[in-house]
CSV table of C-alpha atoms in Angstrom, one decimal:
chain,number,residue,atom,x,y,z
A,28,MET,CA,-27.7,45.1,85.0
A,29,THR,CA,-28.0,48.1,87.5
A,30,LYS,CA,-26.1,50.5,86.5
A,31,PRO,CA,-24.1,50.5,90.4
A,32,ALA,CA,-25.3,54.2,92.7
A,33,ALA,CA,-21.6,56.8,92.5
A,34,VAL,CA,-20.7,57.2,96.3
A,35,ARG,CA,-19.5,60.5,97.3
A,36,GLU,CA,-20.2,60.4,101.0
A,37,ARG,CA,-17.5,60.1,103.3
A,38,LEU,CA,-17.7,56.9,105.5
A,39,ALA,CA,-18.7,57.9,109.0
A,40,SER,CA,-16.5,55.8,110.8
A,41,ALA,CA,-13.7,57.7,108.9
A,42,THR,CA,-15.6,61.1,109.7
A,43,ARG,CA,-15.5,59.3,113.8
A,44,ALA,CA,-12.6,58.6,113.9
A,45,THR,CA,-10.2,61.4,112.9
A,46,ARG,CA,-12.3,63.6,115.5
A,47,HIS,CA,-12.0,61.0,117.7
A,48,GLN,CA,-8.0,61.3,117.3
A,49,LYS,CA,-8.1,64.9,117.5
A,50,GLU,CA,-9.7,65.3,120.6
A,51,TRP,CA,-7.6,62.5,122.5
A,52,PHE,CA,-4.1,64.3,120.8
A,53,HIS,CA,-4.6,67.6,121.6
A,54,GLY,CA,-6.0,65.6,125.5
A,55,ILE,CA,-2.5,64.2,125.7
A,56,ALA,CA,-0.3,67.2,124.0
A,57,GLU,CA,-2.0,69.3,127.4
A,58,ARG,CA,-1.5,66.8,130.4
A,59,ALA,CA,2.0,66.0,128.5
A,60,ARG,CA,2.6,70.2,129.0
A,61,ALA,CA,1.6,70.4,131.9
A,62,GLY,CA,4.8,67.7,133.0
A,63,GLU,CA,2.2,64.8,132.1
A,64,PRO,CA,5.0,61.9,130.8
A,65,TYR,CA,3.8,60.5,127.6
A,66,VAL,CA,6.1,58.5,124.9
A,67,LEU,CA,6.8,58.8,121.2
A,68,ALA,CA,6.1,55.2,120.0
A,69,ASN,CA,8.0,53.9,116.6
A,70,ALA,CA,5.2,51.8,114.5
A,71,ASP,CA,7.6,48.8,115.1
A,72,ALA,CA,6.9,48.9,119.4
A,73,PRO,CA,5.0,47.3,121.2
A,74,HIS,CA,2.4,49.7,122.1
A,75,GLU,CA,0.6,46.8,124.0
A,76,ILE,CA,2.7,47.7,127.3
A,77,MET,CA,2.4,51.1,127.7
A,78,ARG,CA,-0.7,50.3,128.0
A,79,ALA,CA,-0.7,48.1,130.0
A,80,ILE,CA,1.8,50.3,132.0
A,81,GLY,CA,-1.0,52.9,131.5
A,82,LEU,CA,1.4,55.5,129.4
A,83,PRO,CA,-0.8,57.6,127.4
A,84,TYR,CA,1.9,57.6,123.9
A,85,VAL,CA,1.9,58.4,120.7
A,86,VAL,CA,3.3,57.5,117.3
A,87,ASN,CA,6.2,59.0,115.7
A,88,GLN,CA,4.7,57.8,111.9
A,89,TRP,CA,1.0,58.6,112.7
A,90,TRP,CA,2.9,62.5,113.8
A,91,SER,CA,4.1,62.9,111.0
A,92,SER,CA,1.6,61.1,108.3
A,93,ILE,CA,-0.4,64.8,110.6
A,94,ILE,CA,2.2,66.6,110.1
A,95,ALA,CA,2.4,65.8,106.7
A,96,ALA,CA,-0.5,66.3,106.0
A,97,LYS,CA,-1.0,69.4,107.2
A,98,GLY,CA,1.5,70.8,104.7
A,99,ALA,CA,4.5,71.2,107.5
A,100,ALA,CA,6.6,69.1,106.2
A,101,ASP,CA,8.7,71.6,104.6
A,102,ALA,CA,9.6,73.5,107.4
A,103,SER,CA,9.3,70.7,110.0
A,104,LEU,CA,12.5,68.8,107.3
A,105,ALA,CA,14.1,72.6,107.9
A,106,ALA,CA,14.4,72.7,111.3
A,107,VAL,CA,16.1,69.5,110.8
A,108,ALA,CA,18.7,70.8,108.5
A,109,ALA,CA,19.4,73.0,110.6
A,110,THR,CA,20.2,71.4,113.1
A,111,GLY,CA,23.3,69.7,110.6
A,112,LEU,CA,21.4,66.4,110.8
A,113,PRO,CA,20.3,65.4,107.0
A,114,ASP,CA,16.8,66.7,105.2
A,115,ASP,CA,16.6,63.8,102.3
A,116,SER,CA,16.6,60.6,104.6
A,117,ARG,CA,14.4,58.7,106.6
A,118,GLN,CA,12.2,61.6,106.1
A,119,TYR,CA,9.0,60.0,107.8
A,120,ASP,CA,10.6,59.4,110.7
A,121,VAL,CA,12.3,62.6,111.3
A,122,LEU,CA,9.9,64.8,110.9
A,123,PRO,CA,8.4,65.2,114.8
A,124,LEU,CA,12.3,65.7,116.0
A,125,GLY,CA,11.6,69.1,112.8
A,126,ALA,CA,8.4,69.4,114.4
A,127,LEU,CA,8.9,69.5,118.4
A,128,GLU,CA,11.3,73.3,116.5
A,129,LEU,CA,8.1,75.2,115.0
A,130,PRO,CA,6.5,77.3,117.2
A,131,ALA,CA,2.9,76.2,118.3
A,132,GLU,CA,0.9,78.8,115.5
A,133,ARG,CA,3.0,76.7,112.9
A,134,ALA,CA,2.9,73.5,113.8
A,135,PRO,CA,0.0,71.3,112.5
A,136,TRP,CA,-2.7,71.2,116.1
A,137,GLY,CA,-0.4,73.3,117.8
A,138,GLY,CA,2.4,70.6,118.1
A,139,LEU,CA,3.6,68.4,121.1
A,140,PRO,CA,6.3,69.1,123.8
A,141,ALA,CA,9.9,67.0,123.7
A,142,PRO,CA,8.4,63.6,124.5
A,143,ARG,CA,9.5,61.9,128.7
A,144,PHE,CA,10.7,58.3,126.7
A,145,ALA,CA,11.3,57.3,123.0
A,146,ILE,CA,10.9,53.5,121.9
A,147,ALA,CA,12.3,51.8,119.1
A,148,GLU,CA,13.2,49.2,116.6
A,149,ARG,CA,16.6,49.2,115.7
A,150,SER,CA,15.4,49.3,112.7
A,151,GLY,CA,18.6,49.9,109.6
A,152,ASP,CA,20.9,52.4,109.9
A,153,VAL,CA,18.7,55.0,110.5
A,154,THR,CA,16.5,55.3,112.9
A,155,HIS,CA,17.9,54.0,115.5
A,156,LYS,CA,20.3,56.9,115.3
A,157,ILE,CA,16.8,59.2,114.6
A,158,PHE,CA,15.8,58.5,118.1
A,159,GLU,CA,19.1,58.3,120.0
A,160,ARG,CA,19.0,62.0,118.9
A,161,TRP,CA,15.4,62.6,120.9
A,162,GLY,CA,17.6,61.2,124.3
A,163,ARG,CA,20.6,63.5,124.1
A,164,ARG,CA,17.1,65.9,124.6
A,165,GLU,CA,17.1,67.4,128.4
A,166,GLY,CA,14.2,65.5,130.1
A,167,THR,CA,13.5,62.7,127.0
A,168,GLU,CA,15.2,58.9,127.3
A,169,THR,CA,15.5,56.8,125.2
A,170,PHE,CA,15.2,52.0,124.7
A,171,LEU,CA,15.7,50.4,121.6
A,172,LEU,CA,14.7,47.1,120.5
A,173,SER,CA,16.5,44.8,118.9
A,174,ARG,CA,16.2,44.2,115.1
A,175,THR,CA,16.6,40.6,114.1
A,176,ALA,CA,17.2,38.7,110.7
A,177,ALA,CA,14.4,36.9,109.1
A,178,VAL,CA,14.6,34.1,108.7
A,179,PRO,CA,12.4,31.9,105.6
A,180,ALA,CA,9.0,31.1,106.3
A,181,PRO,CA,6.8,28.5,105.0
A,182,GLU,CA,4.7,29.3,102.1
A,183,GLY,CA,1.0,31.0,103.2
A,184,TRP,CA,2.2,32.5,106.8
A,185,TRP,CA,-1.0,34.7,106.4
A,186,ASP,CA,-3.0,31.3,107.9
A,187,LEU,CA,-0.8,30.4,110.2
A,188,VAL,CA,0.2,33.6,112.7
A,189,PRO,CA,-2.8,33.4,114.5
A,190,THR,CA,-2.1,30.4,116.4
A,191,ARG,CA,1.0,28.4,114.6
A,192,TRP,CA,3.7,31.8,114.9
A,193,GLU,CA,6.5,29.5,116.1
A,194,GLU,CA,6.8,28.3,112.6
A,195,VAL,CA,7.3,31.5,110.6
A,196,PHE,CA,9.3,33.4,113.4
A,197,GLY,CA,11.8,31.1,114.6
A,198,ALA,CA,11.0,30.3,118.9
A,199,GLU,CA,14.8,31.7,119.7
A,200,ARG,CA,13.4,34.9,117.6
A,201,ILE,CA,10.4,35.3,119.5
A,202,ASP,CA,12.3,34.6,123.0
A,203,PHE,CA,14.8,36.9,122.4
A,204,LEU,CA,12.1,40.1,122.1
A,205,ARG,CA,10.0,38.4,124.7
A,206,ASP,CA,12.9,39.1,126.7
A,207,GLU,CA,14.6,42.8,125.6
A,208,ILE,CA,10.6,43.6,126.1
A,209,ALA,CA,10.6,42.2,129.8
A,210,GLU,CA,13.7,44.6,129.9
A,211,LEU,CA,11.6,47.8,129.2
A,212,VAL,CA,8.7,46.5,131.0
A,213,ALA,CA,10.8,47.0,134.1
A,214,TRP,CA,13.0,50.3,132.6
A,215,LEU,CA,9.5,51.2,132.8
A,216,GLU,CA,9.0,50.1,136.0
A,217,GLU,CA,11.4,51.4,137.4
A,218,ARG,CA,11.3,55.6,136.2
A,219,THR,CA,7.1,55.3,136.7
A,220,GLY,CA,6.9,54.1,139.7
A,221,SER,CA,4.0,51.9,137.8
A,222,GLU,CA,4.1,47.9,137.7
A,223,LEU,CA,2.6,45.6,134.5
A,224,ASP,CA,-0.6,44.5,135.3
A,225,ARG,CA,-0.6,40.3,133.5
A,226,ALA,CA,-3.4,39.8,133.5
A,227,GLU,CA,-4.7,43.4,132.1
A,228,LEU,CA,-1.6,42.8,129.9
A,229,ALA,CA,-4.0,39.8,128.7
A,230,ARG,CA,-7.1,41.6,128.1
A,231,ILE,CA,-5.5,44.5,126.0
A,232,MET,CA,-4.0,41.5,123.9
A,233,ALA,CA,-7.6,39.7,123.5
A,234,LEU,CA,-9.2,42.4,122.3
A,235,ALA,CA,-6.3,43.6,120.1
A,236,ASN,CA,-6.9,40.2,118.6
A,237,GLU,CA,-11.1,41.5,118.2
A,238,GLN,CA,-10.5,43.9,116.3
A,239,ALA,CA,-7.7,41.9,113.4
A,240,GLU,CA,-10.5,39.5,113.2
A,241,TRP,CA,-13.1,42.7,112.4
A,242,ASN,CA,-10.3,44.2,110.0
A,243,ARG,CA,-10.0,40.6,108.5
A,244,ARG,CA,-13.4,40.8,107.3
A,245,THR,CA,-12.7,44.1,105.6
A,246,ARG,CA,-11.1,43.4,103.5
A,247,ASP,CA,-12.1,40.5,102.3
A,248,LEU,CA,-15.2,41.9,101.6
A,249,LEU,CA,-14.3,44.5,99.9
A,250,ALA,CA,-11.3,42.0,97.9
A,251,THR,CA,-14.0,40.5,96.2
A,252,ALA,CA,-16.3,44.2,95.6
A,253,ARG,CA,-17.2,45.1,92.1
A,254,PRO,CA,-17.5,47.8,91.3
A,255,LEU,CA,-14.9,49.5,95.5
A,256,PRO,CA,-17.7,50.7,97.3
A,257,VAL,CA,-15.6,53.0,99.2
A,258,GLU,CA,-12.9,55.8,99.4
A,259,VAL,CA,-9.1,54.0,100.3
A,260,THR,CA,-8.9,57.5,101.6
A,261,ASP,CA,-11.1,56.6,103.8
A,262,ILE,CA,-10.1,53.0,105.0
A,263,ILE,CA,-7.3,54.6,105.6
A,264,PRO,CA,-8.2,56.4,108.5
A,265,ALA,CA,-10.7,54.2,110.2
A,266,VAL,CA,-8.7,51.5,110.1
A,267,MET,CA,-5.8,53.0,111.3
A,268,VAL,CA,-6.8,55.1,113.9
A,269,PRO,CA,-8.2,52.5,115.9
A,270,GLN,CA,-5.2,51.1,115.0
A,271,TRP,CA,-3.6,53.5,117.5
A,272,HIS,CA,-6.2,53.1,120.7
A,273,ARG,CA,-5.4,49.1,119.7
A,274,GLY,CA,-6.8,46.8,122.6
A,275,THR,CA,-9.6,49.2,123.6
A,276,GLN,CA,-13.3,48.6,123.1
A,277,TRP,CA,-13.4,51.7,121.9
A,278,ALA,CA,-10.8,50.0,119.0
A,279,VAL,CA,-12.9,47.1,118.3
A,280,ASP,CA,-16.4,49.9,118.3
A,281,ALA,CA,-14.6,50.8,115.7
A,282,ALA,CA,-13.2,48.4,113.8
A,283,ARG,CA,-16.6,46.6,113.8
A,284,GLY,CA,-18.3,50.0,112.4
A,285,LEU,CA,-16.3,50.2,110.3
A,286,HIS,CA,-17.2,47.1,108.9
A,287,ASP,CA,-20.3,47.6,108.7
A,288,GLU,CA,-20.3,49.8,107.2
A,289,VAL,CA,-18.4,49.1,103.9
A,290,ALA,CA,-20.9,45.7,103.8
A,291,ALA,CA,-24.2,47.9,103.6
A,292,ARG,CA,-22.6,50.0,101.4
A,293,ILE,CA,-21.6,46.0,98.9
A,294,GLU,CA,-25.3,45.7,99.5
A,295,ALA,CA,-27.1,48.6,98.3
A,296,ARG,CA,-24.5,48.5,95.2
A,297,ALA,CA,-22.5,51.9,96.2
A,298,ALA,CA,-19.3,52.6,93.6
A,299,VAL,CA,-16.3,55.0,94.2
A,300,CYS,CA,-15.8,55.1,90.1
A,301,PRO,CA,-19.0,52.9,88.4
A,302,ASP,CA,-17.4,53.3,84.9
A,303,GLU,CA,-14.6,51.5,86.6
A,304,ARG,CA,-12.2,50.6,84.4
A,305,ARG,CA,-8.6,49.6,85.4
A,306,ARG,CA,-7.9,48.5,89.7
A,307,LEU,CA,-5.5,49.6,91.3
A,308,MET,CA,-2.8,48.4,93.9
A,309,TRP,CA,-1.0,51.1,96.4
A,310,ILE,CA,2.6,49.8,97.7
A,311,GLY,CA,4.3,52.0,100.1
A,312,ARG,CA,3.4,54.3,102.6
A,313,GLY,CA,0.4,56.8,102.2
A,314,VAL,CA,1.5,59.9,100.4
A,315,TRP,CA,-0.1,62.1,103.1
A,316,GLY,CA,0.1,65.4,101.4
A,317,ASP,CA,-1.9,65.0,99.2
A,318,LEU,CA,-4.3,62.8,99.2
A,319,GLU,CA,-6.8,63.4,96.0
A,320,LEU,CA,-4.3,62.1,94.2
A,321,TYR,CA,-5.9,58.7,95.4
A,322,ARG,CA,-8.5,60.1,93.3
A,323,ALA,CA,-7.7,61.4,90.7
A,324,PHE,CA,-7.6,59.0,87.8
A,325,GLN,CA,-11.3,58.0,87.9
A,326,GLU,CA,-12.6,60.7,85.3
A,327,GLU,CA,-10.3,59.9,82.6
A,328,PHE,CA,-9.4,56.6,83.4
A,329,GLY,CA,-12.3,55.0,85.7
A,330,ALA,CA,-9.2,53.7,87.9
A,331,VAL,CA,-9.9,53.4,91.0
A,332,PHE,CA,-7.2,52.2,94.0
A,333,VAL,CA,-8.3,49.1,96.0
A,334,TRP,CA,-5.6,48.9,98.4
A,335,SER,CA,-2.8,49.5,100.3
A,336,MET,CA,-1.3,48.3,103.0
A,337,TYR,CA,-2.9,49.6,106.2
A,338,LEU,CA,-6.5,47.5,105.7
A,339,ALA,CA,-4.7,44.8,104.4
A,340,ILE,CA,-1.4,44.3,107.3
A,341,ALA,CA,-4.1,45.8,109.7
A,342,ALA,CA,-6.1,42.5,108.7
A,343,ASP,CA,-3.4,40.1,108.3
A,344,GLY,CA,0.1,41.2,110.6
A,345,TYR,CA,-1.3,41.4,114.8
A,346,VAL,CA,-3.6,38.7,114.8
A,347,ARG,CA,-1.9,36.5,117.8
A,348,TYR,CA,-3.1,34.0,120.1
A,349,GLY,CA,-1.2,32.3,123.2
A,350,ASP,CA,-1.4,31.9,126.9
A,351,ASP,CA,1.9,33.6,127.6
A,352,PRO,CA,0.8,37.2,126.2
A,353,LEU,CA,4.5,39.0,127.2
A,354,ARG,CA,5.8,35.8,124.7
A,355,THR,CA,2.7,36.3,122.5
A,356,LEU,CA,3.5,39.6,122.3
A,357,ALA,CA,7.3,38.7,121.3
A,358,ALA,CA,5.1,37.1,117.9
A,359,ARG,CA,3.5,41.0,116.6
A,360,PHE,CA,5.7,42.2,116.7
A,361,VAL,CA,9.3,40.6,115.6
A,362,GLY,CA,7.9,40.3,112.4
A,363,ILE,CA,5.9,42.8,111.2
A,364,THR,CA,8.7,44.3,109.5
A,365,ASP,CA,9.3,41.2,107.3
A,366,LEU,CA,5.8,41.2,106.4
A,367,LEU,CA,5.7,43.6,104.4
A,368,TYR,CA,9.0,44.5,103.2
A,369,VAL,CA,11.5,41.6,103.6
A,370,PRO,CA,10.9,39.0,100.6
A,371,PRO,CA,9.3,36.1,99.9
A,372,MET,CA,7.1,37.2,102.6
A,373,SER,CA,6.6,40.2,101.5
A,374,SER,CA,6.2,39.4,97.6
A,375,SER,CA,4.1,36.3,97.9
A,376,TRP,CA,1.8,38.8,100.3
A,377,TYR,CA,1.0,40.9,97.6
A,378,ALA,CA,0.9,39.0,95.2
A,379,LYS,CA,-1.6,37.2,97.2
A,380,GLU,CA,-3.4,40.9,98.1
A,381,ALA,CA,-2.8,41.1,94.6
A,382,VAL,CA,-4.9,38.8,92.6
A,383,GLU,CA,-7.4,38.9,94.9
A,384,HIS,CA,-8.4,42.5,94.8
A,385,GLY,CA,-8.3,42.2,91.0
A,386,VAL,CA,-5.3,44.6,90.4
A,387,ASP,CA,-4.7,45.5,86.2
A,388,GLY,CA,-1.7,47.9,88.2
A,389,VAL,CA,0.8,48.2,91.3
A,390,VAL,CA,1.7,51.8,92.1
A,391,HIS,CA,4.8,51.2,94.1
A,392,LEU,CA,6.5,53.3,96.0
A,393,VAL,CA,10.1,52.9,97.5
A,394,ALA,CA,11.5,54.4,100.5
A,395,ASP,CA,15.7,54.6,101.1
A,396,ASP,CA,14.1,51.9,104.6
A,397,THR,CA,12.3,49.8,102.4
A,398,PRO,CA,14.1,46.3,101.5
A,399,GLY,CA,14.2,43.6,98.7
A,400,SER,CA,11.7,46.4,96.9
A,401,ALA,CA,13.0,44.9,93.4
A,402,LEU,CA,12.2,41.1,94.8
A,403,ILE,CA,7.9,42.9,95.2
A,404,THR,CA,8.5,43.9,91.8
A,405,ALA,CA,9.4,40.6,90.0
A,406,GLU,CA,7.1,38.9,91.6
A,407,LEU,CA,3.9,40.6,91.3
A,408,GLU,CA,5.3,41.1,87.2
A,409,ARG,CA,6.1,37.5,86.9
A,410,ARG,CA,2.3,37.4,88.0
A,411,GLY,CA,1.8,39.8,84.5
A,412,ILE,CA,0.3,42.2,87.0
A,413,PRO,CA,2.4,45.7,85.9
A,414,VAL,CA,4.3,48.1,88.4
A,415,LEU,CA,5.2,51.1,88.4
A,416,GLU,CA,7.7,51.7,90.7
A,417,ILE,CA,8.3,55.5,92.6
A,418,ARG,CA,11.7,56.7,95.1
A,419,GLY,CA,11.5,58.9,97.2
A,420,SER,CA,9.5,59.2,100.4
A,421,ASN,CA,6.1,59.5,101.2
A,422,ALA,CA,6.9,62.8,103.8
A,423,ASP,CA,9.6,64.7,101.6
A,424,PRO,CA,6.9,67.0,98.9
A,425,ARG,CA,10.2,67.3,97.0
A,426,ALA,CA,10.7,63.7,96.8
A,427,THR,CA,6.7,63.4,95.0
A,428,GLY,CA,6.3,66.4,93.3
A,429,ASP,CA,5.9,64.6,89.3
A,430,LEU,CA,3.8,61.6,90.6
A,431,ARG,CA,0.1,61.9,89.3
A,432,GLU,CA,2.5,62.2,85.8
A,433,ARG,CA,4.0,59.3,86.3
A,434,ILE,CA,1.0,57.3,87.2
A,435,ALA,CA,-1.1,58.7,84.5
A,436,GLY,CA,1.3,57.5,82.2
A,437,PHE,CA,1.4,54.5,83.8
A,438,LEU,CA,-1.9,54.0,83.3
A,439,ARG,CA,-2.3,54.3,79.7
A,440,ASP,CA,1.5,53.2,78.7
A,441,ARG,CA,0.8,49.3,80.6
A,442,VAL,CA,-2.3,49.6,82.5
A,443,PRO,CA,-4.7,48.9,79.7
A,444,ALA,CA,-8.9,49.6,80.6
A,445,ARG,CA,-10.7,45.7,81.7
A,446,ALA,CA,-13.1,45.5,78.1
A,447,ASP,CA,-15.7,43.9,80.2
A,448,GLY,CA,-15.7,47.5,82.5
A,449,ARG,CA,-15.5,44.7,85.5
């Protein structure tokens, strides 16, 4: 059999996405400095509403990832501590609040002025307090959506959510969030003078579904590809930048471009690591301050990270079809946290993904706001897949300083190389 061809060239789709996002960011920042309102939206907020109303938005977690990747996490956390707030809790959520205090020359890409609106879900005990803090700043108002409890989900929810979402999340939860989203719409309309166009929202939802279908095809390609044809550090920006532009034609085209590029690499039998002997799964948020981590174990261990939650949740978590765009949007967001963190929804999904991707071992980064981690780990271990649990924040360099050593020890002690090299 011909040996796979080693590939080092970055995905063009990843390069295009990062370039687009930087240009987009500078445009948003310039307009915001000129007085145009923008929204700081948490990842669990219904972004499609802002897009349909015509309000630009910056996603809190994306901005946190840039702050960490550009080496500004320590300074931003120090700025948080200087205000009297804790700097060792929910770092991923609070980084933008700290970065606001940095001078332009120290802030990533020159930084951002304060948002006109801050919108999030009341997740846990801390996130809503962080967003309430935004609302105490002069010129910023906060709107918080409720977090409802998970209901027992049917087995194989990933096959049901596109059209049978009421069976997965329950009608009462969906209706409650739909009503709150309607309140958000009225709140924004009153403050901006703009009106929500329901037909435009329906068009945005249709484009978002099309984008998600391309992501699902790409995920399925990578699940069966042996060896891994593309770095996970390319897949993450290539899929997540378009996620923050969900509901646009640009995002659909980007998702289709990623799919086609991955398919071409598989056809060419490209390999990230031609001597691939161990396939790893990363559960949890990305360590943005050290992306080289995901390539660090190829030479010594033949170990490649074949999976992260970013493409997988973009494939399974967002597709929703329905006649009422507001209620369908509620179905998209009502359980997004459940799918990632609340067993049995999360644990069954991670196990399914691990098996389909041929995973030999899992690195599970457990933050202080991710419930159900022990049950997720237990389900994977029950399937015979060893798990390394690491507790700490992906956005705090102080918490992840020894990651490489711990992963290397895990590979030596618990993840044997595949005898067939496949």
